[in-house]
Amino acid sequence: GAGVSQSPSNKVTEKGKDVELRCDPISGHTALYWYRQSLGQGLEFLIYFQGNSAPDKSGLPSDRFSAERTGGSVSTLTIQRTQQEDSAVYLCASSLVGGTYYEQYFGPGTRLTVT
Amino acid sequence: SQQGEEDPQALSIQEGENATMNCSYKTSINNLQWYRQNSGRGLVHLILIRSNEREKHSGRLRVTLDTSKKSSSLLITASRAADTASYFCATEGGGSNYKLTFGKGTLLTVNP
């Protein structure tokens, strides 16, 4: 079946603009995760959704970052007033349920470049 | 913050040779997983080893886990050029039962 998809694959934006990144998880997966990969920080956890609620937002780096999930499916990560340090690859993953031993399936990522 | 540290940071071998990558971590874990990433995108899950397991095999992959030393190793036998990629260990645990904490990765290059 279809894997996790993300759009856009690449996004170039000017500093100060807002961006929205989209994630379509595998159908039937109730848990969804956002991670960020950058040269300086490696792979970092951002936020976890179980259904439409986000019990763990601890990885969001600032209040400029927000995410939502609707219908227990699609998720959108929004970055307001982008800064150059936001440049990174944003990865989304989903799993059947959230919990130990459930494999997380990753999407191809969105490469964000802030100029 | 990074939990795992892979060693070495980069490894270059010839096709047919074995490749060994190591990972160390700091806190207690539920499980440890290894992922492969090609061309800086798309992580692919390779293998998961639970905290009460010591060794696990999957095809040409062998993973060991030593919880007393807080370390793991990934062995790829009979390497192929297609194995060229970055390899990451990721731990789950430390109070969370879903959040993966990744190491910085080992860049493996397999020369034909």
mmCIF file of C-alpha atoms in Angstrom:
data_model
loop_
_atom_site.group_PDB
_atom_site.id
_atom_site.type_symbol
_atom_site.label_atom_id
_atom_site.label_comp_id
_atom_site.label_asym_id
_atom_site.label_seq_id
_atom_site.Cartn_x
_atom_site.Cartn_y
_atom_site.Cartn_z
ATOM 1 C CA GLY A 1 0.000 0.000 0.000
ATOM 2 C CA ALA A 2 0.921 3.682 -0.083
ATOM 3 C CA GLY A 3 3.495 4.906 2.367
ATOM 4 C CA VAL A 4 3.729 8.192 4.197
ATOM 5 C CA SER A 5 3.687 11.119 1.811
ATOM 6 C CA GLN A 6 4.787 14.678 2.407
ATOM 7 C CA SER A 7 4.379 17.876 0.452
ATOM 8 C CA PRO A 8 5.994 19.913 -0.810
ATOM 9 C CA SER A 9 9.220 17.977 -1.288
ATOM 10 C CA ASN A 10 11.166 21.219 -1.378
ATOM 11 C CA LYS A 11 10.252 24.678 -0.151
ATOM 12 C CA VAL A 12 12.291 27.859 -0.431
ATOM 13 C CA THR A 13 10.937 30.824 1.463
ATOM 14 C CA GLU A 14 12.085 34.252 2.507
ATOM 15 C CA LYS A 15 12.874 35.011 6.100
ATOM 16 C CA GLY A 16 9.769 36.235 7.912
ATOM 17 C CA LYS A 17 7.256 34.365 5.769
ATOM 18 C CA ASP A 18 4.959 31.634 7.059
ATOM 19 C CA VAL A 19 5.121 28.087 5.666
ATOM 20 C CA GLU A 20 2.876 25.040 5.894
ATOM 21 C CA LEU A 21 4.174 21.515 5.536
ATOM 22 C CA ARG A 22 1.798 18.635 4.960
ATOM 23 C CA CYS A 23 1.934 14.987 5.945
ATOM 24 C CA ASP A 24 -0.349 12.167 4.802
ATOM 25 C CA PRO A 25 0.191 9.140 7.035
ATOM 26 C CA ILE A 26 -0.405 5.541 6.142
ATOM 27 C CA SER A 27 -4.125 4.825 6.131
ATOM 28 C CA GLY A 28 -5.266 3.439 9.471
ATOM 29 C CA HIS A 29 -2.248 4.643 11.422
ATOM 30 C CA THR A 30 -3.434 6.449 14.515
ATOM 31 C CA ALA A 31 -0.072 7.821 15.624
ATOM 32 C CA LEU A 32 1.796 10.538 13.743
ATOM 33 C CA TYR A 33 5.140 12.151 14.470
ATOM 34 C CA TRP A 34 7.114 15.108 13.179
ATOM 35 C CA TYR A 35 10.902 15.177 13.302
ATOM 36 C CA ARG A 36 13.436 17.680 12.026
ATOM 37 C CA GLN A 37 16.841 16.907 10.578
ATOM 38 C CA SER A 38 19.466 19.608 10.345
ATOM 39 C CA LEU A 39 23.239 19.607 10.008
ATOM 40 C CA GLY A 40 23.841 21.105 13.398
ATOM 41 C CA GLN A 41 21.271 19.232 15.472
ATOM 42 C CA GLY A 42 20.841 15.905 13.701
ATOM 43 C CA LEU A 43 17.415 14.263 13.914
ATOM 44 C CA GLU A 44 15.132 15.798 16.531
ATOM 45 C CA PHE A 45 11.643 14.907 17.681
ATOM 46 C CA LEU A 46 9.153 17.758 17.350
ATOM 47 C CA ILE A 47 5.617 16.554 18.147
ATOM 48 C CA TYR A 48 3.512 13.404 18.529
ATOM 49 C CA PHE A 49 -0.161 12.976 17.680
ATOM 50 C CA GLN A 50 -2.416 10.191 18.867
ATOM 51 C CA GLY A 51 -5.544 10.635 16.799
ATOM 52 C CA ASN A 52 -6.179 14.356 16.584
ATOM 53 C CA SER A 53 -4.652 15.254 19.923
ATOM 54 C CA ALA A 54 -1.017 16.043 20.606
ATOM 55 C CA PRO A 55 -0.034 14.684 24.017
ATOM 56 C CA ASP A 56 3.589 15.634 23.463
ATOM 57 C CA LYS A 57 4.635 18.923 21.888
ATOM 58 C CA SER A 58 7.852 19.077 23.852
ATOM 59 C CA GLY A 59 10.114 19.140 20.809
ATOM 60 C CA LEU A 60 8.646 22.215 19.142
ATOM 61 C CA PRO A 61 11.543 24.701 19.252
ATOM 62 C CA SER A 62 9.507 27.880 19.729
ATOM 63 C CA ASP A 63 5.977 29.268 19.684
ATOM 64 C CA ARG A 64 6.455 30.028 15.995
ATOM 65 C CA PHE A 65 5.939 26.315 15.395
ATOM 66 C CA SER A 66 2.512 24.703 15.551
ATOM 67 C CA ALA A 67 0.913 21.572 14.202
ATOM 68 C CA GLU A 68 -2.522 20.158 13.844
ATOM 69 C CA ARG A 69 -4.080 16.953 12.703
ATOM 70 C CA THR A 70 -7.596 16.594 11.401
ATOM 71 C CA GLY A 71 -9.810 13.566 10.911
ATOM 72 C CA GLY A 72 -7.158 11.408 12.479
ATOM 73 C CA SER A 73 -5.290 11.587 9.208
ATOM 74 C CA VAL A 74 -3.554 14.534 7.532
ATOM 75 C CA SER A 75 -1.276 16.720 9.605
ATOM 76 C CA THR A 76 0.041 20.202 8.928
ATOM 77 C CA LEU A 77 3.149 21.692 10.500
ATOM 78 C CA THR A 78 3.124 25.488 10.364
ATOM 79 C CA ILE A 79 6.139 27.692 10.912
ATOM 80 C CA GLN A 80 5.393 31.377 11.331
ATOM 81 C CA ARG A 81 7.856 34.178 10.670
ATOM 82 C CA THR A 82 10.494 31.758 9.424
ATOM 83 C CA GLN A 83 14.113 32.242 10.420
ATOM 84 C CA GLN A 84 17.260 30.962 8.728
ATOM 85 C CA GLU A 85 17.825 28.484 11.555
ATOM 86 C CA ASP A 86 14.528 26.829 10.581
ATOM 87 C CA SER A 87 16.208 25.515 7.418
ATOM 88 C CA ALA A 88 16.149 21.736 7.685
ATOM 89 C CA VAL A 89 14.492 18.603 6.379
ATOM 90 C CA TYR A 90 11.157 18.047 8.124
ATOM 91 C CA LEU A 91 10.253 14.378 8.386
ATOM 92 C CA CYS A 92 6.879 12.917 9.205
ATOM 93 C CA ALA A 93 6.307 9.380 10.425
ATOM 94 C CA SER A 94 3.293 7.304 11.340
ATOM 95 C CA SER A 95 2.700 4.097 13.223
ATOM 96 C CA LEU A 96 -0.288 1.834 13.746
ATOM 97 C CA VAL A 97 -0.609 3.046 17.312
ATOM 98 C CA GLY A 98 1.621 5.109 19.520
ATOM 99 C CA GLY A 99 3.607 2.907 21.779
ATOM 100 C CA THR A 100 6.673 0.848 22.369
ATOM 101 C CA TYR A 101 7.638 -1.615 19.651
ATOM 102 C CA TYR A 102 5.359 -0.155 16.992
ATOM 103 C CA GLU A 103 7.516 0.612 13.979
ATOM 104 C CA GLN A 104 7.483 4.171 12.743
ATOM 105 C CA TYR A 105 7.285 4.564 8.951
ATOM 106 C CA PHE A 106 8.882 7.720 7.631
ATOM 107 C CA GLY A 107 7.963 9.886 4.688
ATOM 108 C CA PRO A 108 10.512 11.325 2.229
ATOM 109 C CA GLY A 109 10.607 14.659 4.020
ATOM 110 C CA THR A 110 10.240 18.312 3.080
ATOM 111 C CA ARG A 111 13.464 20.230 2.580
ATOM 112 C CA LEU A 112 12.884 23.779 3.834
ATOM 113 C CA THR A 113 15.323 26.519 2.914
ATOM 114 C CA VAL A 114 14.887 29.962 4.446
ATOM 115 C CA THR A 115 16.773 32.691 2.587
ATOM 116 C CA SER B 1 19.235 16.584 22.513
ATOM 117 C CA GLN B 2 20.968 13.541 21.060
ATOM 118 C CA GLN B 3 20.834 10.349 23.058
ATOM 119 C CA GLY B 4 22.835 8.084 20.806
ATOM 120 C CA GLU B 5 26.288 8.478 19.431
ATOM 121 C CA GLU B 6 27.349 6.385 16.476
ATOM 122 C CA ASP B 7 30.874 5.313 15.885
ATOM 123 C CA PRO B 8 32.542 5.708 13.463
ATOM 124 C CA GLN B 9 31.150 8.845 11.865
ATOM 125 C CA ALA B 10 32.194 7.559 8.455
ATOM 126 C CA LEU B 11 33.222 4.146 7.165
ATOM 127 C CA SER B 12 34.493 3.196 3.720
ATOM 128 C CA ILE B 13 34.830 -0.461 2.695
ATOM 129 C CA GLN B 14 34.988 -2.659 -0.391
ATOM 130 C CA GLU B 15 32.072 -4.695 -1.672
ATOM 131 C CA GLY B 16 31.952 -8.092 -0.001
ATOM 132 C CA GLU B 17 33.502 -6.882 3.243
ATOM 133 C CA ASN B 18 31.616 -6.653 6.519
ATOM 134 C CA ALA B 19 30.691 -3.307 8.050
ATOM 135 C CA THR B 20 30.320 -2.757 11.779
ATOM 136 C CA MET B 21 28.781 0.356 13.284
ATOM 137 C CA ASN B 22 28.436 1.086 16.968
ATOM 138 C CA CYS B 23 25.972 3.135 18.964
ATOM 139 C CA SER B 24 26.091 4.290 22.559
ATOM 140 C CA TYR B 25 23.257 5.838 24.523
ATOM 141 C CA LYS B 26 22.751 7.404 27.913
ATOM 142 C CA THR B 27 19.395 6.606 29.528
ATOM 143 C CA SER B 28 17.324 3.476 30.029
ATOM 144 C CA ILE B 29 15.522 2.246 26.937
ATOM 145 C CA ASN B 30 12.548 0.111 25.922
ATOM 146 C CA ASN B 31 14.105 -0.758 22.600
ATOM 147 C CA LEU B 32 16.768 0.314 20.152
ATOM 148 C CA GLN B 33 16.214 0.584 16.419
ATOM 149 C CA TRP B 34 18.470 1.019 13.413
ATOM 150 C CA TYR B 35 17.464 3.058 10.382
ATOM 151 C CA ARG B 36 19.032 3.639 6.969
ATOM 152 C CA GLN B 37 18.843 6.901 5.071
ATOM 153 C CA ASN B 38 19.773 7.396 1.449
ATOM 154 C CA SER B 39 20.679 10.800 0.014
ATOM 155 C CA GLY B 40 19.576 12.731 3.105
ATOM 156 C CA ARG B 41 15.926 11.778 2.789
ATOM 157 C CA GLY B 42 13.491 9.020 3.798
ATOM 158 C CA LEU B 43 14.445 6.899 6.782
ATOM 159 C CA VAL B 44 13.954 3.175 6.323
ATOM 160 C CA HIS B 45 13.483 0.985 9.377
ATOM 161 C CA LEU B 46 15.968 -1.907 9.447
ATOM 162 C CA ILE B 47 15.635 -3.729 12.722
ATOM 163 C CA LEU B 48 14.374 -3.342 16.284
ATOM 164 C CA ILE B 49 15.900 -4.992 19.323
ATOM 165 C CA ARG B 50 14.109 -4.975 22.654
ATOM 166 C CA SER B 51 15.852 -4.138 25.889
ATOM 167 C CA ASN B 52 15.612 -7.760 27.078
ATOM 168 C CA GLU B 53 17.204 -9.115 23.896
ATOM 169 C CA ARG B 54 20.927 -9.419 23.308
ATOM 170 C CA GLU B 55 21.163 -10.270 19.627
ATOM 171 C CA LYS B 56 18.904 -10.204 16.605
ATOM 172 C CA HIS B 57 19.338 -11.167 12.954
ATOM 173 C CA SER B 58 17.590 -10.047 9.802
ATOM 174 C CA GLY B 59 19.024 -11.203 6.509
ATOM 175 C CA ARG B 60 22.564 -9.791 6.273
ATOM 176 C CA LEU B 61 22.050 -7.675 9.375
ATOM 177 C CA ARG B 62 23.057 -8.604 12.902
ATOM 178 C CA VAL B 63 22.353 -6.331 15.831
ATOM 179 C CA THR B 64 23.653 -6.745 19.361
ATOM 180 C CA LEU B 65 22.594 -4.880 22.468
ATOM 181 C CA ASP B 66 24.478 -4.579 25.741
ATOM 182 C CA THR B 67 22.305 -2.692 28.205
ATOM 183 C CA SER B 68 24.981 -2.833 30.904
ATOM 184 C CA LYS B 69 27.290 -0.840 28.641
ATOM 185 C CA LYS B 70 24.437 1.094 27.019
ATOM 186 C CA SER B 71 25.701 0.187 23.588
ATOM 187 C CA SER B 72 24.611 -1.544 20.410
ATOM 188 C CA SER B 73 26.305 -2.642 17.221
ATOM 189 C CA LEU B 74 25.033 -3.172 13.703
ATOM 190 C CA LEU B 75 26.888 -5.629 11.496
ATOM 191 C CA ILE B 76 26.209 -5.763 7.766
ATOM 192 C CA THR B 77 27.761 -8.849 6.213
ATOM 193 C CA ALA B 78 28.841 -9.255 2.597
ATOM 194 C CA SER B 79 28.256 -5.591 1.861
ATOM 195 C CA ARG B 80 27.019 -4.331 -1.505
ATOM 196 C CA ALA B 81 27.343 -0.978 -3.227
ATOM 197 C CA ALA B 82 23.586 -0.528 -2.631
ATOM 198 C CA ASP B 83 24.261 -0.539 1.122
ATOM 199 C CA THR B 84 25.895 2.878 0.757
ATOM 200 C CA ALA B 85 23.851 5.144 3.024
ATOM 201 C CA SER B 86 23.775 6.791 6.423
ATOM 202 C CA TYR B 87 22.850 4.522 9.313
ATOM 203 C CA PHE B 88 21.228 5.813 12.488
ATOM 204 C CA CYS B 89 20.473 4.202 15.794
ATOM 205 C CA ALA B 90 17.381 5.392 17.602
ATOM 206 C CA THR B 91 16.317 4.657 21.133
ATOM 207 C CA GLU B 92 12.819 4.549 22.542
ATOM 208 C CA GLY B 93 12.368 4.868 26.257
ATOM 209 C CA GLY B 94 13.645 7.086 29.020
ATOM 210 C CA GLY B 95 10.098 7.820 30.163
ATOM 211 C CA SER B 96 8.547 7.904 26.712
ATOM 212 C CA ASN B 97 7.061 4.926 24.919
ATOM 213 C CA TYR B 98 6.883 6.440 21.471
ATOM 214 C CA LYS B 99 9.501 9.147 20.996
ATOM 215 C CA LEU B 100 12.579 8.126 19.061
ATOM 216 C CA THR B 101 15.867 9.764 19.976
ATOM 217 C CA PHE B 102 18.405 9.482 17.190
ATOM 218 C CA GLY B 103 22.162 9.421 17.093
ATOM 219 C CA LYS B 104 24.129 11.453 14.574
ATOM 220 C CA GLY B 105 24.660 8.568 12.206
ATOM 221 C CA THR B 106 27.417 6.694 10.429
ATOM 222 C CA LEU B 107 27.986 7.367 6.739
ATOM 223 C CA LEU B 108 28.809 4.031 5.104
ATOM 224 C CA THR B 109 30.368 3.970 1.647
ATOM 225 C CA VAL B 110 30.683 0.600 -0.075
ATOM 226 C CA ASN B 111 33.017 0.773 -3.041
ATOM 227 C CA PRO B 112 32.353 -1.573 -5.967
#
